[in-house]
Amino acid sequence: MPENLKIKKQDNLEKKTLENFGMGYMKLFGSSGIRGIANKEITPELALNVGLVLGSRKKTAVIGRDPRVSAPMIEHALIAGMTATGCAVTEIGLVSTPTLAYASREYECGVMVTASHNPSEYVGIKLWNPDGMAFDSAQQEEIEKAIEDADFSLVPWNLIGKFEEDGNAIRAHMNMIKKLVGSSSLKVVLDCGCGAGGTITPYLLQELGCGVITLNAQPDGHFPARNPEPNDENLSMLKKAVVDFGADLGIAHDGDADRMMAVDEKGNFVSGDEMLAIFGLYECSGKKGTVVVPVDTSMMVGDSLKGSEIVRTRVGDVYVAEGIKKCGAIYGGEPSGSWIFPKISYCPDGIYAAAKLVEIVKEKKLSKLREELPRYATKRGALPCANDKKAEFMEKVKAKLEPMGKVLDIDGIRVEMDNGWVLIRPSGTEAKVRITAEARENVDEIFEMAEKLAKEALK
């Protein structure tokens, strides 16, 4: 393997520091697969090596991609590596991540080329098990070690893996969802963000009986309409369109449609914590069970789901899915827009979530559902922090925050206070540290205190 592609080994102190804050110590995999800037951090050579290692361990694989400009380049390198080591590969083209994850049930693994909600210059690789769950921490570590050790072998020419294409994955995913979700005649504005959701969600909602008005439904890897992340700041076009068209609901996807966020009929953005609670109320209706959420989730969710056990994990849909599987949970998700329904898959499925939300809203307006939830003030922010400085930063932050209250280090540093809580944690996908504060009152005071301490620790 070329020297510039080898995984840098970490000393024991750095490994120990990272593990203490729930960050792991892998160099390639973050909280949502392998991700970085195309042709800088994620290169064809790296993709080839991932393919070589994966193909040496799996006999069959299915691969898909989102519309990013660099995605075909990375996809082709992965296919070359897998087939060179004897793995039979089926390519399903431009699809959403949940479509790829659902298709994986018929193969030994699935491979999705995507950077999800990240900007257009990013690309990534995410690996899936047949049950729709992303490769867990142990599987990721195995892949990283094998790449580091060049632990793979090429097969003779007559044993090269078979390659074929299959155009049925989107229809199969749609048919599965249609069997589980009822029809609806709501008027829905759908913002696909020029991502992979445009290949499936508009057609699914139409077949369910909805009147669908699409925004940015043409896949375009430059993401010209808006940033792929479907947050409040990026959805001004959707909020306006819902009001202008007199729609019942607005729905938005990120680049690969594993995420789904919503706007109510009044044009108001529905927060991720509200969505977690709303879906949880319907999934847990009439039964007690476990709901799995990451450590940055609002107190609102637990207070809404009386009788259900709330289990907190590290941030990242992989860790939430691991928690759901381990606990046998009914449901789980992340405030970022990832909703996991284990009865269909351990993959966050923004397509199923969109259809399910339409079914829920036909019974009661989304604004009314929001009004019924308990409400606490939340504030989020981020500061730039180089990846190689995160371990040192977290040690400094912990020392500064320990006197403030009860410290939890499930993922980052969360401090429980009488009036609320604050969480400072390193991003798993970007060179940033994130700050989240929630309080029954005076949230700005708690957030500003945490932000000040974080800035001091970054010096």
Short mmCIF file of C-alpha atoms in Angstrom, two decimals, residues 190-391:
data_model
loop_
_atom_site.label_atom_id
_atom_site.label_comp_id
_atom_site.label_asym_id
_atom_site.label_seq_id
_atom_site.Cartn_x
_atom_site.Cartn_y
_atom_site.Cartn_z
CA LEU A 190 -41.57 17.81 -0.77
CA ASP A 191 -38.06 19.30 -0.91
CA CYS A 192 -35.62 16.61 -2.06
CA GLY A 193 -32.67 19.02 -1.93
CA CYS A 194 -31.40 17.77 -5.32
CA GLY A 195 -30.50 14.53 -3.56
CA ALA A 196 -31.30 10.85 -3.99
CA GLY A 197 -34.72 11.22 -2.38
CA GLY A 198 -35.97 12.52 -5.73
CA THR A 199 -35.74 8.98 -7.11
CA ILE A 200 -38.36 7.58 -4.74
CA THR A 201 -40.25 9.80 -2.26
CA PRO A 202 -42.35 11.86 -4.74
CA TYR A 203 -43.56 8.68 -6.46
CA LEU A 204 -44.25 6.87 -3.19
CA LEU A 205 -46.34 9.70 -1.75
CA GLN A 206 -48.27 9.99 -5.00
CA GLU A 207 -49.04 6.28 -4.97
CA LEU A 208 -50.25 6.64 -1.38
CA GLY A 209 -52.79 9.18 -2.65
CA CYS A 210 -51.13 12.47 -1.72
CA GLY A 211 -51.08 15.58 -3.84
CA VAL A 212 -47.34 16.19 -4.14
CA ILE A 213 -45.64 19.47 -5.00
CA THR A 214 -41.91 18.93 -5.45
CA LEU A 215 -39.01 21.29 -4.88
CA ASN A 216 -35.46 20.49 -6.01
CA ALA A 217 -36.44 16.99 -7.10
CA GLN A 218 -33.83 16.77 -9.86
CA PRO A 219 -30.70 14.96 -8.55
CA ASP A 220 -27.67 17.24 -8.86
CA GLY A 221 -24.39 16.56 -7.08
CA HIS A 222 -23.57 20.26 -6.87
CA PHE A 223 -26.65 20.74 -4.64
CA PRO A 224 -27.40 24.12 -6.25
CA ALA A 225 -30.68 24.83 -4.43
CA ARG A 226 -29.58 24.54 -0.83
CA ASN A 227 -27.13 22.87 1.53
CA PRO A 228 -28.02 19.15 1.76
CA GLU A 229 -28.61 19.23 5.52
CA PRO A 230 -32.38 19.65 6.09
CA ASN A 231 -32.24 22.03 9.05
CA ASP A 232 -34.27 25.14 9.82
CA GLU A 233 -31.73 27.49 8.27
CA ASN A 234 -31.67 25.64 4.94
CA LEU A 235 -35.42 25.17 4.46
CA SER A 236 -36.67 28.71 3.89
CA MET A 237 -37.92 27.77 0.40
CA LEU A 238 -39.93 24.85 1.79
CA LYS A 239 -41.44 26.87 4.64
CA LYS A 240 -42.62 29.53 2.22
CA ALA A 241 -43.97 27.00 -0.28
CA VAL A 242 -46.07 25.18 2.35
CA VAL A 243 -47.84 28.44 3.20
CA ASP A 244 -48.13 29.68 -0.39
CA PHE A 245 -49.67 26.41 -1.63
CA GLY A 246 -51.88 25.93 1.43
CA ALA A 247 -50.29 22.52 2.01
CA ASP A 248 -50.95 20.22 4.96
CA LEU A 249 -47.29 19.38 5.44
CA GLY A 250 -43.76 19.99 4.22
CA ILE A 251 -41.11 17.28 4.05
CA ALA A 252 -37.37 17.62 3.37
CA HIS A 253 -34.53 15.17 2.76
CA ASP A 254 -30.76 15.40 2.89
CA GLY A 255 -28.42 14.25 0.10
CA ASP A 256 -29.09 10.52 0.46
CA ALA A 257 -32.55 10.66 2.10
CA ASP A 258 -31.64 8.73 5.21
CA ARG A 259 -32.75 11.91 6.99
CA MET A 260 -36.23 13.42 6.90
CA MET A 261 -37.35 16.67 8.51
CA ALA A 262 -40.72 18.41 8.43
CA VAL A 263 -42.52 21.76 8.31
CA ASP A 264 -46.04 22.09 9.72
CA GLU A 265 -49.01 23.56 7.82
CA LYS A 266 -48.23 27.02 9.22
CA GLY A 267 -44.75 27.00 7.70
CA ASN A 268 -42.95 26.34 10.98
CA PHE A 269 -39.93 24.03 11.10
CA VAL A 270 -40.44 21.00 13.34
CA SER A 271 -37.36 20.35 15.47
CA GLY A 272 -35.66 16.99 15.56
CA ASP A 273 -36.54 16.49 19.21
CA GLU A 274 -40.20 17.14 18.41
CA MET A 275 -40.04 14.62 15.57
CA LEU A 276 -38.45 12.04 17.88
CA ALA A 277 -41.27 12.50 20.37
CA ILE A 278 -44.06 12.46 17.73
CA PHE A 279 -42.84 9.26 16.08
CA GLY A 280 -42.18 7.74 19.51
CA LEU A 281 -45.73 8.43 20.67
CA TYR A 282 -47.12 6.53 17.69
CA GLU A 283 -44.63 3.68 17.75
CA CYS A 284 -45.10 3.15 21.50
CA SER A 285 -48.87 3.72 21.53
CA GLY A 286 -50.60 1.23 23.81
CA LYS A 287 -47.40 -0.58 24.78
CA LYS A 288 -44.40 -0.14 27.01
CA GLY A 289 -40.97 -0.53 25.57
CA THR A 290 -37.55 0.93 25.07
CA VAL A 291 -36.66 3.92 22.92
CA VAL A 292 -33.02 4.61 22.05
CA VAL A 293 -31.75 8.14 21.51
CA PRO A 294 -28.32 9.81 21.50
CA VAL A 295 -26.93 11.76 24.39
CA ASP A 296 -27.79 15.14 22.82
CA THR A 297 -31.55 14.47 22.84
CA SER A 298 -34.00 16.78 24.61
CA MET A 299 -35.69 16.08 27.95
CA MET A 300 -38.89 16.48 25.90
CA VAL A 301 -38.66 12.92 24.55
CA GLY A 302 -38.51 11.18 27.88
CA ASP A 303 -41.22 13.40 29.36
CA SER A 304 -43.52 12.66 26.38
CA LEU A 305 -43.09 8.89 26.39
CA LYS A 306 -44.28 8.09 29.89
CA GLY A 307 -43.90 4.39 30.62
CA SER A 308 -41.16 3.85 28.05
CA GLU A 309 -37.54 3.38 29.00
CA ILE A 310 -35.18 5.90 27.40
CA VAL A 311 -31.71 4.56 26.63
CA ARG A 312 -29.01 7.04 25.58
CA THR A 313 -26.09 6.21 23.30
CA ARG A 314 -23.24 7.95 21.55
CA VAL A 315 -24.24 10.31 18.75
CA GLY A 316 -24.40 8.58 15.36
CA ASP A 317 -27.03 6.39 13.75
CA VAL A 318 -24.66 3.40 13.93
CA TYR A 319 -24.60 3.63 17.73
CA VAL A 320 -28.34 4.23 18.00
CA ALA A 321 -28.94 1.17 15.80
CA GLU A 322 -26.56 -0.88 17.95
CA GLY A 323 -28.50 0.22 21.03
CA ILE A 324 -31.86 -0.62 19.45
CA LYS A 325 -30.65 -4.10 18.51
CA LYS A 326 -29.07 -4.75 21.91
CA CYS A 327 -32.13 -3.57 23.88
CA GLY A 328 -34.77 -4.96 21.55
CA ALA A 329 -36.13 -1.41 21.38
CA ILE A 330 -39.38 -0.45 19.67
CA TYR A 331 -37.95 2.65 18.04
CA GLY A 332 -35.03 5.05 18.08
CA GLY A 333 -33.51 7.98 16.29
CA GLU A 334 -31.51 11.17 16.36
CA PRO A 335 -32.60 14.83 16.48
CA SER A 336 -30.56 15.38 13.31
CA GLY A 337 -33.32 13.70 11.30
CA SER A 338 -32.50 9.98 11.47
CA TRP A 339 -35.50 7.83 12.41
CA ILE A 340 -35.00 4.08 12.86
CA PHE A 341 -37.93 1.67 12.79
CA PRO A 342 -36.50 -1.79 13.59
CA LYS A 343 -39.62 -3.58 12.36
CA ILE A 344 -38.43 -2.77 8.82
CA SER A 345 -34.68 -2.07 9.15
CA TYR A 346 -31.91 -0.85 11.43
CA CYS A 347 -31.09 1.82 8.83
CA PRO A 348 -32.50 5.33 9.29
CA ASP A 349 -35.21 5.40 6.64
CA GLY A 350 -36.24 8.91 5.59
CA ILE A 351 -38.52 7.45 2.92
CA TYR A 352 -40.56 5.32 5.33
CA ALA A 353 -40.53 8.19 7.84
CA ALA A 354 -42.03 10.55 5.24
CA ALA A 355 -44.82 8.08 4.47
CA LYS A 356 -45.42 7.41 8.16
CA LEU A 357 -45.62 11.12 8.95
CA VAL A 358 -48.21 11.61 6.22
CA GLU A 359 -50.25 8.81 7.80
CA ILE A 360 -49.97 10.45 11.24
CA VAL A 361 -50.82 13.97 10.06
CA LYS A 362 -53.97 12.90 8.24
CA GLU A 363 -55.43 12.20 11.71
CA LYS A 364 -54.23 15.39 13.43
CA LYS A 365 -52.49 18.54 12.16
CA LEU A 366 -48.77 18.67 12.76
CA SER A 367 -49.00 22.04 14.51
CA LYS A 368 -51.46 20.50 16.98
CA LEU A 369 -49.17 17.54 17.62
CA ARG A 370 -46.36 19.98 18.39
CA GLU A 371 -48.51 22.00 20.79
CA GLU A 372 -49.18 18.88 22.87
CA LEU A 373 -45.49 18.28 23.57
CA PRO A 374 -43.64 19.61 26.63
CA ARG A 375 -41.24 22.34 25.59
CA TYR A 376 -37.81 23.36 26.82
CA ALA A 377 -35.47 25.95 25.40
CA THR A 378 -32.57 24.45 23.43
CA LYS A 379 -29.57 26.10 21.83
CA ARG A 380 -26.97 24.50 19.59
CA GLY A 381 -23.72 25.74 18.11
CA ALA A 382 -20.33 24.61 16.87
CA LEU A 383 -16.70 25.73 16.94
CA PRO A 384 -13.91 24.72 14.54
CA CYS A 385 -11.45 22.18 15.94
CA ALA A 386 -8.88 20.17 13.98
CA ASN A 387 -9.40 16.41 14.23
CA ASP A 388 -5.93 15.87 15.69
CA LYS A 389 -6.64 18.41 18.45
CA LYS A 390 -9.94 16.91 19.64
CA ALA A 391 -8.49 14.56 22.27
#
